[in-house]
CSV table of C-alpha atoms in Angstrom, one decimal:
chain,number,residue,atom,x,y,z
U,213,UNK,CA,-16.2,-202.2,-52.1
U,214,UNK,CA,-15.8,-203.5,-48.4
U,215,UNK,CA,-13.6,-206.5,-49.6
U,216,UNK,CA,-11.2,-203.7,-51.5
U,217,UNK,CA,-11.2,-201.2,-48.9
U,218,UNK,CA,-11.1,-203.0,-45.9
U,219,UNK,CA,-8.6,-205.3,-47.7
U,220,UNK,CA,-6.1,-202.6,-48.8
U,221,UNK,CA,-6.5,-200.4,-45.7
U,222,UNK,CA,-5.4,-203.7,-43.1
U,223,UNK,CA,-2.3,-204.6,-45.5
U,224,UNK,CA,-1.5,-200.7,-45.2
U,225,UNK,CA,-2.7,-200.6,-41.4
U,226,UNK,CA,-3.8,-196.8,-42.5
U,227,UNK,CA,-7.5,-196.6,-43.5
U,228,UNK,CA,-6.7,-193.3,-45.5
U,229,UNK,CA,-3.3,-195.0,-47.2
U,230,UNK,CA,-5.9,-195.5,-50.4
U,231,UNK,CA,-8.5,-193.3,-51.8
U,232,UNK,CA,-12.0,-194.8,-51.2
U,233,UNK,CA,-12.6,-193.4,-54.9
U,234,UNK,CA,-10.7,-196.9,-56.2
U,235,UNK,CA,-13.0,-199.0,-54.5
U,236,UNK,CA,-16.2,-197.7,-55.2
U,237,UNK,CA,-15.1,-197.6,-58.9
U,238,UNK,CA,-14.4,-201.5,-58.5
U,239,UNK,CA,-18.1,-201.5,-57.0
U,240,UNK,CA,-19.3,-199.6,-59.5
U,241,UNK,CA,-17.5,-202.3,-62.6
U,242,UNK,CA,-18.8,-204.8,-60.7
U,243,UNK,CA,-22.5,-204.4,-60.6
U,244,UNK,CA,-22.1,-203.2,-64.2
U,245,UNK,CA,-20.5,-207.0,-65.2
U,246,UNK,CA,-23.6,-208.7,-63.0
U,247,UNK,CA,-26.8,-209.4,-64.4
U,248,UNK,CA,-25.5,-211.1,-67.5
U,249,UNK,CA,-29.3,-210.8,-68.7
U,250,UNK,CA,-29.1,-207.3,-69.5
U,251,UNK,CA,-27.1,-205.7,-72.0
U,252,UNK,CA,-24.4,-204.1,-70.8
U,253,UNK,CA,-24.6,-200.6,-72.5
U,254,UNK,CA,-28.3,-201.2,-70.7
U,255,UNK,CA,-26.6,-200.9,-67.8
U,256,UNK,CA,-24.5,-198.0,-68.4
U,257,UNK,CA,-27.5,-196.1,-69.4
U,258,UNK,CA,-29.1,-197.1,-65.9
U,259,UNK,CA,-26.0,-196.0,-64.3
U,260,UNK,CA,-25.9,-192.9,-66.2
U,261,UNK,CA,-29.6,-192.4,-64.8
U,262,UNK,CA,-28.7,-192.7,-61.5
U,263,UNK,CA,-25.3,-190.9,-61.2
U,264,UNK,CA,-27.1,-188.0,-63.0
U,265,UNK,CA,-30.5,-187.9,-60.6
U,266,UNK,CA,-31.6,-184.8,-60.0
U,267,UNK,CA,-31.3,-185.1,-56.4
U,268,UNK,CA,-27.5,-186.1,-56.7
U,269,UNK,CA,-26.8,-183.0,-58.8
U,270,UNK,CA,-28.3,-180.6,-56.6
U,271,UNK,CA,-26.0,-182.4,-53.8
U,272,UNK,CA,-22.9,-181.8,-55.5
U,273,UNK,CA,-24.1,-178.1,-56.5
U,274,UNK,CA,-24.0,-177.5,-53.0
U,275,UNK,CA,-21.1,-179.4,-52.2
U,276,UNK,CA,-19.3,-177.2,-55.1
U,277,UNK,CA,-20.4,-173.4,-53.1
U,278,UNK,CA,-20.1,-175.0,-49.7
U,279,UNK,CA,-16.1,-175.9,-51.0
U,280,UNK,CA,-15.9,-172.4,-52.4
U,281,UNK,CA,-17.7,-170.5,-49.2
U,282,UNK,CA,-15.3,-172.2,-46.8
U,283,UNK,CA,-11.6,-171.4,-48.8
U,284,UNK,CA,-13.0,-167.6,-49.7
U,285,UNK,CA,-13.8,-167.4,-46.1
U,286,UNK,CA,-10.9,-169.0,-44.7
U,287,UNK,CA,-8.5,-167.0,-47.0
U,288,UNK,CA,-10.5,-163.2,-46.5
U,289,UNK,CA,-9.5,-164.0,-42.8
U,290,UNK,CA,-12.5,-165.0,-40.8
U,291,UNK,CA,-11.3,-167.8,-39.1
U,292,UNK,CA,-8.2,-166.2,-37.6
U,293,UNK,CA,-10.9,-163.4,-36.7
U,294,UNK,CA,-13.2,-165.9,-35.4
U,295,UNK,CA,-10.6,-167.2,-33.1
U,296,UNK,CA,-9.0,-164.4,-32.0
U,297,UNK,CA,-12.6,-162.8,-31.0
U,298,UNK,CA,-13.7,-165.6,-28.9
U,299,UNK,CA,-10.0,-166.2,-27.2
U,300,UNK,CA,-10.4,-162.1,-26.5
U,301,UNK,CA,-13.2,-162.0,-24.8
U,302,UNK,CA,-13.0,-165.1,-22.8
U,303,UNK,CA,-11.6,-164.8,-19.3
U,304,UNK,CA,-8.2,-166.5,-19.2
U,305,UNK,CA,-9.6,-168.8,-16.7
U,306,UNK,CA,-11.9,-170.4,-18.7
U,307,UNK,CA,-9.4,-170.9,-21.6
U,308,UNK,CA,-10.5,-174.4,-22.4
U,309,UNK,CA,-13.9,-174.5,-21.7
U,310,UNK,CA,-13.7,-171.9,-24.6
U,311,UNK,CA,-11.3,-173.4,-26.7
U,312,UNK,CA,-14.6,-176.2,-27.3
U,313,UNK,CA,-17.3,-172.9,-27.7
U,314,UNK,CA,-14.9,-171.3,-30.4
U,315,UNK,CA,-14.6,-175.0,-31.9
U,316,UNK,CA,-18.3,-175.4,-31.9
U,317,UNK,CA,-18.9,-171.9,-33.6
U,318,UNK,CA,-16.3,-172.3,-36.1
U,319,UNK,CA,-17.3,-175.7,-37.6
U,320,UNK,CA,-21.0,-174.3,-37.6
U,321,UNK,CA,-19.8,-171.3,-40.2
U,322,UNK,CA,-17.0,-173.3,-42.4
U,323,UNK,CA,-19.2,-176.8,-42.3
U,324,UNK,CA,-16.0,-178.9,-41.5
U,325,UNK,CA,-14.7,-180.5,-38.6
U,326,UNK,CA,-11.4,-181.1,-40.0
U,327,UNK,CA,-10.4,-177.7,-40.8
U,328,UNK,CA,-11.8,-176.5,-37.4
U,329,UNK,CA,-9.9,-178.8,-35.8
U,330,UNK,CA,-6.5,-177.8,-38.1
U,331,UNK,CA,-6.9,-174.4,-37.2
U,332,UNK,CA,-8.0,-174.9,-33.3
U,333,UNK,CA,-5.5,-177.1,-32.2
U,334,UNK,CA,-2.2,-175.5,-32.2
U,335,UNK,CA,-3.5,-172.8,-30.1
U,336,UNK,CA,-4.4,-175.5,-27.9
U,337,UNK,CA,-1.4,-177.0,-27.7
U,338,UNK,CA,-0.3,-173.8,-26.7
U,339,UNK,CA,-2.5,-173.0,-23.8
U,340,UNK,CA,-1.7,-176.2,-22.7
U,341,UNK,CA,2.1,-175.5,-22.4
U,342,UNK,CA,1.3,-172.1,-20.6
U,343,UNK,CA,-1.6,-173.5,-17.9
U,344,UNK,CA,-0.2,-177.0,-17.3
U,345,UNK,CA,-3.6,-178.8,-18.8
U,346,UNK,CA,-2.8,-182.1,-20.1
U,347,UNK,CA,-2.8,-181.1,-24.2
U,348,UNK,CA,-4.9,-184.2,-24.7
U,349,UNK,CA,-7.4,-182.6,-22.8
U,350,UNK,CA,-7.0,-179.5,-24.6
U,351,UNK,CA,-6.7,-181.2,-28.0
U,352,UNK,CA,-10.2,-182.7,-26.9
U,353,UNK,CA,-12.0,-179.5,-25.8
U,354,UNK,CA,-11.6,-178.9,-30.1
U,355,UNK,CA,-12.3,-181.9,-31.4
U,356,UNK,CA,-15.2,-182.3,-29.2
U,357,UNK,CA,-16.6,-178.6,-30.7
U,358,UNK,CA,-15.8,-179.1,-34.1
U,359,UNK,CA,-17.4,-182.4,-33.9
U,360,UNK,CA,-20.5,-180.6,-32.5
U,361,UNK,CA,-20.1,-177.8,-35.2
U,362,UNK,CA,-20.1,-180.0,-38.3
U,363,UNK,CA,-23.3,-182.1,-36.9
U,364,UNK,CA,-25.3,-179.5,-36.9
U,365,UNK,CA,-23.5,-176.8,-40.1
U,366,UNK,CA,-26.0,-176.6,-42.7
U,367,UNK,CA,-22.9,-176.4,-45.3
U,368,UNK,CA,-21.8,-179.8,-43.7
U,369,UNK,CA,-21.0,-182.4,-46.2
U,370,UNK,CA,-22.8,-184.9,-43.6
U,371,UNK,CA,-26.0,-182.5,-43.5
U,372,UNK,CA,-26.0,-181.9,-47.4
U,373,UNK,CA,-25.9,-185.4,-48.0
U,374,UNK,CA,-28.2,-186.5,-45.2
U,375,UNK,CA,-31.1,-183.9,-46.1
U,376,UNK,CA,-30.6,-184.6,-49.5
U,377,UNK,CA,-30.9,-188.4,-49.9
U,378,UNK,CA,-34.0,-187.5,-47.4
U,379,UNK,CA,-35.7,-185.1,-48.9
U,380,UNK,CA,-35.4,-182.8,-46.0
U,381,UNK,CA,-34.8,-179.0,-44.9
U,382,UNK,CA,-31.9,-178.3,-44.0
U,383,UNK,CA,-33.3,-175.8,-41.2
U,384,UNK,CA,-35.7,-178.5,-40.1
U,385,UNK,CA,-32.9,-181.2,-39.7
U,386,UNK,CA,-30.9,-178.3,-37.6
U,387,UNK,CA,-33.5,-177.6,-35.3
U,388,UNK,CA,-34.1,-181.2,-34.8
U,389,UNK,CA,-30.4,-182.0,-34.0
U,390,UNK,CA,-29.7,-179.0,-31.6
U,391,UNK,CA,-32.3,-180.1,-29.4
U,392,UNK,CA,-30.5,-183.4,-28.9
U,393,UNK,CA,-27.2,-182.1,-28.7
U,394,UNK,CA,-27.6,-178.8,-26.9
U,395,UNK,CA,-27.8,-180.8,-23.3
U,396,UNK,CA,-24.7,-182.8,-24.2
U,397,UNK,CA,-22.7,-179.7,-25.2
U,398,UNK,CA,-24.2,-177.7,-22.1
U,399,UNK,CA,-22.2,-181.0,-19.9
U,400,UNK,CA,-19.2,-181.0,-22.1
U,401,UNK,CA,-18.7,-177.4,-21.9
U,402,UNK,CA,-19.3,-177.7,-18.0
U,403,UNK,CA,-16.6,-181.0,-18.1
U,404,UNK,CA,-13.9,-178.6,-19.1
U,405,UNK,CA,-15.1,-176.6,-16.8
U,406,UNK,CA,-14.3,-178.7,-13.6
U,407,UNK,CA,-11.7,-180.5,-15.1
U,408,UNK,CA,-9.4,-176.6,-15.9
U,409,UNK,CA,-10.7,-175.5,-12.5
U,410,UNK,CA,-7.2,-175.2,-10.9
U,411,UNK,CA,-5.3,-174.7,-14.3
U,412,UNK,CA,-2.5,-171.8,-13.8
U,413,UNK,CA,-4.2,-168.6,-14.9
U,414,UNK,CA,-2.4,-167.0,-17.9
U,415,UNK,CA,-2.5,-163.6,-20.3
U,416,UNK,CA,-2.4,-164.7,-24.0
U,417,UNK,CA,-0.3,-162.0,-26.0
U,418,UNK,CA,-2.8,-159.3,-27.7
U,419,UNK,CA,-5.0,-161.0,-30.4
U,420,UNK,CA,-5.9,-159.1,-33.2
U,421,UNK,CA,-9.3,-159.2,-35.4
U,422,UNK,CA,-11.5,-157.4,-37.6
U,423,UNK,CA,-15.3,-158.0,-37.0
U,424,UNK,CA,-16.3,-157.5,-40.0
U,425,UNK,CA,-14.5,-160.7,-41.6
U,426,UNK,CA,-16.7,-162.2,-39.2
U,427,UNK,CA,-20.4,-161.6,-40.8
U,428,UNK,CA,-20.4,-164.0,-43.7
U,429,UNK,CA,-20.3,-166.5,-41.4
U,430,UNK,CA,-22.9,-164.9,-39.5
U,431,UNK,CA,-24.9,-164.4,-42.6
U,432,UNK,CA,-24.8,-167.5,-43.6
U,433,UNK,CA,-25.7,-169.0,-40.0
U,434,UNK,CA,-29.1,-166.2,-40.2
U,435,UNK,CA,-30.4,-166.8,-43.9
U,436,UNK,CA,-30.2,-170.4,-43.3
U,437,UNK,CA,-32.2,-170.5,-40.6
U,438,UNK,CA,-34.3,-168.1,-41.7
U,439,UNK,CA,-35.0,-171.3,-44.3
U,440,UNK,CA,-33.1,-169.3,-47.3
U,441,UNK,CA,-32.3,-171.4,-49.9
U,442,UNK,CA,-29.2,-173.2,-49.5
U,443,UNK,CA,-27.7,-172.2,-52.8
U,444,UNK,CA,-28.4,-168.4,-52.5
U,445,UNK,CA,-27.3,-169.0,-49.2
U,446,UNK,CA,-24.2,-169.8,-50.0
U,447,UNK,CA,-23.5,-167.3,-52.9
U,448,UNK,CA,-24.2,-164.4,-50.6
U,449,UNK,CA,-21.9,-166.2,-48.3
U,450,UNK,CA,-19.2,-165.9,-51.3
U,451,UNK,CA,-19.9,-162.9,-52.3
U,452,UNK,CA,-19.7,-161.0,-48.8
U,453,UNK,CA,-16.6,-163.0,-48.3
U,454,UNK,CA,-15.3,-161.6,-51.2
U,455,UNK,CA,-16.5,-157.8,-51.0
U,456,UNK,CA,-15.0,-158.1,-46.9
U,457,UNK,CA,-11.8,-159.8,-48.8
U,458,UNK,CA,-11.5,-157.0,-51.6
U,459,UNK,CA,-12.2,-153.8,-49.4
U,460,UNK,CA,-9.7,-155.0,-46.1
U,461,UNK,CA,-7.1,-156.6,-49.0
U,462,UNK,CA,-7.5,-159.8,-48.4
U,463,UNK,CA,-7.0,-161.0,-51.8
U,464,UNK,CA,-7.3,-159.4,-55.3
U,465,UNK,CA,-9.3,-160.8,-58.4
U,466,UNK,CA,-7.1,-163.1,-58.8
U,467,UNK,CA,-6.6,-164.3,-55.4
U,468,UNK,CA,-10.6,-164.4,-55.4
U,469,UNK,CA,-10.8,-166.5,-58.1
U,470,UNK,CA,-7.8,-169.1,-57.1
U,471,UNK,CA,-9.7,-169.3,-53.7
U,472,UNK,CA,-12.7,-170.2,-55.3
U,473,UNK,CA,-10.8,-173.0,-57.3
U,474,UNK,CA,-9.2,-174.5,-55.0
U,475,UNK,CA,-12.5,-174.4,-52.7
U,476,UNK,CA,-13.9,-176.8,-55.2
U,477,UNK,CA,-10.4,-178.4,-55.7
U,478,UNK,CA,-10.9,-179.6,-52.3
U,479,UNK,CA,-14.4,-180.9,-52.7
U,480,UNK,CA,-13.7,-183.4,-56.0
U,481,UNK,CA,-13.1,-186.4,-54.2
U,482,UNK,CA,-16.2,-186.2,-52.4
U,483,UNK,CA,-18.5,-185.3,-55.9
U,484,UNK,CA,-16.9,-188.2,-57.9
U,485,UNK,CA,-17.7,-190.7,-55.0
U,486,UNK,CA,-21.3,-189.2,-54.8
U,487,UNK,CA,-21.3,-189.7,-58.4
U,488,UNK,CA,-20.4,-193.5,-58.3
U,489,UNK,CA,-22.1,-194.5,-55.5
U,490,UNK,CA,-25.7,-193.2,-57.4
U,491,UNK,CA,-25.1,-195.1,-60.3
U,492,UNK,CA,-23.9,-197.8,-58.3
U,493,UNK,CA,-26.8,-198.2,-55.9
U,494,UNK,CA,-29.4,-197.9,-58.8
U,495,UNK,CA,-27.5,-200.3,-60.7
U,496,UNK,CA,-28.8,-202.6,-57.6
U,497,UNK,CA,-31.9,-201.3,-57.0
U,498,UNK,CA,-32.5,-202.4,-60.6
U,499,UNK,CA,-31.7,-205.4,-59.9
U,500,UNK,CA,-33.4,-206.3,-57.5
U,501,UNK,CA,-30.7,-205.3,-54.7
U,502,UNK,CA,-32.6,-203.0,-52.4
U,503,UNK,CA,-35.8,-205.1,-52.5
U,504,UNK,CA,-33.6,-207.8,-50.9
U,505,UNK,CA,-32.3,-206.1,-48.5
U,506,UNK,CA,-35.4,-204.3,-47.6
U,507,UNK,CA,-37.2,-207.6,-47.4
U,508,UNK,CA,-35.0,-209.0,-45.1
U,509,UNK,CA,-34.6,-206.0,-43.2
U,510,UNK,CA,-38.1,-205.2,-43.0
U,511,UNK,CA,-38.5,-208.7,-41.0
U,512,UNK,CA,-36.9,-207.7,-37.9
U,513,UNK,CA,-38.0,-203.9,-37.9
U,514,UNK,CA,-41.6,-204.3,-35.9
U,515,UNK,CA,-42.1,-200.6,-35.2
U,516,UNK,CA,-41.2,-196.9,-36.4
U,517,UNK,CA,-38.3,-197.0,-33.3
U,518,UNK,CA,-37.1,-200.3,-34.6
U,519,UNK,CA,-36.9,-199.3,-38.4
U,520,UNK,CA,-34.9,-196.0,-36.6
U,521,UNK,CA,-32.0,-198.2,-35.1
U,522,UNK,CA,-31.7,-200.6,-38.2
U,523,UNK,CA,-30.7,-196.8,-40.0
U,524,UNK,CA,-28.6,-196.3,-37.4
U,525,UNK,CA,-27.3,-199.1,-36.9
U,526,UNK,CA,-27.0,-199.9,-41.0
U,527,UNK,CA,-25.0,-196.3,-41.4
U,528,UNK,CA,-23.0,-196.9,-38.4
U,529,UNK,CA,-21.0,-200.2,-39.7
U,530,UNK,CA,-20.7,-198.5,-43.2
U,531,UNK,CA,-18.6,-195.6,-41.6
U,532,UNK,CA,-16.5,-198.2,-39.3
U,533,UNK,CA,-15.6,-199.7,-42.4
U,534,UNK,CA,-15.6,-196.7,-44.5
U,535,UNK,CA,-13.8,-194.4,-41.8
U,536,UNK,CA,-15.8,-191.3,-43.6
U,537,UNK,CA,-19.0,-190.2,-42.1
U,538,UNK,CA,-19.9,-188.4,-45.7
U,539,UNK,CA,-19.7,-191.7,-48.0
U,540,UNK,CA,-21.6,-193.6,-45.1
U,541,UNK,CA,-24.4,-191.1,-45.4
U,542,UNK,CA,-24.6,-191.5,-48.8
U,543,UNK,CA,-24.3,-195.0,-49.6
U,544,UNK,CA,-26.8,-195.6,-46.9
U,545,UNK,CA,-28.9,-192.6,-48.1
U,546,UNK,CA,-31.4,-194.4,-50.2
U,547,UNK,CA,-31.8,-197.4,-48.5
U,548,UNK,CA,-32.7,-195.6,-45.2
U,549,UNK,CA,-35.1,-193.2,-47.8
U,550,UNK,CA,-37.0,-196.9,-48.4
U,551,UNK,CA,-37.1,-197.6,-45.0
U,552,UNK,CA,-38.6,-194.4,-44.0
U,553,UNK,CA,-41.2,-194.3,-46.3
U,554,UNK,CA,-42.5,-198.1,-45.5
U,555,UNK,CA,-42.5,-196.7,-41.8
U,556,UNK,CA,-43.6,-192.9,-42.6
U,557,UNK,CA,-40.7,-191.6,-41.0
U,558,UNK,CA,-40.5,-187.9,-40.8
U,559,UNK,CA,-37.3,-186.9,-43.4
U,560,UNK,CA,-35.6,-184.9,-40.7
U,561,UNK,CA,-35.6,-187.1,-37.9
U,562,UNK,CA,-33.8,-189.9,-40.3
U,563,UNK,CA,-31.1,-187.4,-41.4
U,564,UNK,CA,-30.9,-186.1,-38.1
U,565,UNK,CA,-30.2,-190.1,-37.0
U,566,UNK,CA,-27.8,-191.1,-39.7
């Protein structure tokens, strides 16, 4: 996989010039072709067994609604509402300070830093122009808040995967993440405080939004943590998005539907890789893969704390290669599952790390 990847990406010089879905399906051909000692329709079956666990399934249940819950969301209207809320009731002063609280909000409801950060940052730009902040700065008060967002979202590709492969809560991982990163959002937020302190102070044009497009994202946020399951979570998520979406006209039916679609659309790439990297890491587990690596892994890890930074460190060089927090989490998911239980690690804490 790294050999394809890597190799592709640095004769490109773009690491997203090629789908990562080509070479994990040369992985995947690959550890089907080793192990001549096996019959190779053996192999496919253990492949099959592994791409169809029922852990991985549930994973890509949730990735399907989370996909769906986002678009419905995003096309009823919420984020614009969102945005338009938090930028009203901010004082103009602290423009940028907010920009990163609405950023960190946002990616908490819709589970994606990406799309916070594609629907942040040309209002950013534009405070920028008006105040005279450097837009970089600006740019970074988003990113820094849709980064924070998407760590802890419990519709978060990274947290679906992560408390999946660990058999975790979702609400327990949260809780155990916002503890480590409410003190470094309190400073960030406090940053952009200092740094904006003599920006020019400006009146944005009226901003208008409905509250009520608001509270799926709200009642998502509250059922979650009120340790709902994730799946009813969110339908009702769907569903108010769509009830909000029919009665304001939104969308129709049809527009309901398409949203939906391409919701899950979006999502694909991320359920086939999930799909191949399963089969492809029980392939080598049944081979004797993970008990290699384990083995030699296990050497240097003398305590719980030093089995913690071999995860960390193990799932950090997979995403500098990968360039994809998501298929780092899960390619790394089952190994750091091993090492956790030879340490009786608590679930959350290893999600939480990776």
């Amino acid at each position: 996989f790294l050999l394809v990847y890597l190799g592709t990406s640095i004769i490109a010089k773009d690491f997203y010039a090629v789908s990562v879905i080509v070479p994990f399906l040369v992985a995947a051909l690959t550890a089907l072709i080793m192990n001549r000692k096996v019959k190779f329709d053996e192999k496919v079956e253990v492949f099959c067994r592994g791409a169809g666990n029922t852990n991985i399934l549930l994973m890509i249940l949730i990735f399907i609604l989370a996909g769906a819950f986002a678009e419905v969301a995003k096309n009823m209207g919420a984020v614009d509402s969102t945005v338009n809320l938090g930028l009203s009731l901010l004082p103009s002063s602290l423009l940028i300070p907010g920009m990163f609280i609405i950023g960190c909000f946002i990616a908490l409801s819709i589970g994606t830093s990406m799309g916070t950060i594609v629907a942040l940052v040309p209002i950013a730009v534009g405070i920028a122009d008006k105040t005279g902040i450097a837009t970089a700065l600006a740019v970074g008060a988003v990113v820094s808040g849709a980064m924070f967002g998407d760590n802890l979202s419990i519709i978060s590709d990274t947290t679906i995967a992560a408390t999946r492969t660990q058999g975790c809560e979702m609400k327990d991982k949260f809780k155990m993440n916002f503890i480590i990163v409410l003190p470094a959002a309190i400073i960030t937020a406090l940053i952009f405080m200092v740094l904006t302190r003599n920006a020019n102070v400006v009146s944005l044009d009226s901003l208008s939004f409905n509250i009520f497009k608001i509270l799926p994202y709200i009642i998502v946020i509250i059922t979650a943590l009120l340790g709902v399951d994730v799946i009813i979570v969110l339908l009702l998520g769907i569903l108010s998005s769509g009830i909000i979406g029919f009665i304001f006209g939104s969308f129709d039916l049809l527009g309901l539907f398409n949203s939906i679609s391409d919701g899950i659309a979006g999502m694909s790439e991320l359920i086939i890789i999930s799909l191949l990297i399963a089969g492809t890491i029980e392939i080598i587990k049944f081979n004797g893969g993970i008990d290699f690596i384990l083995n030699k892994g296990l050497k240097n890890f003398k305590s719980k704390r030093g089995a913690e930074y071999g995860i960390a460190t193990l799932v950090s060089l997979v995403d500098i290669c990968t360039a994809n927090n998501t298929v780092a989490i899960v390619t790394v998911g089952p190994i750091a599952k091993n090492i956790s239980n030879e340490f009786e690690l608590e679930p959350k804490r290893v999600a939480g790390i990776m």
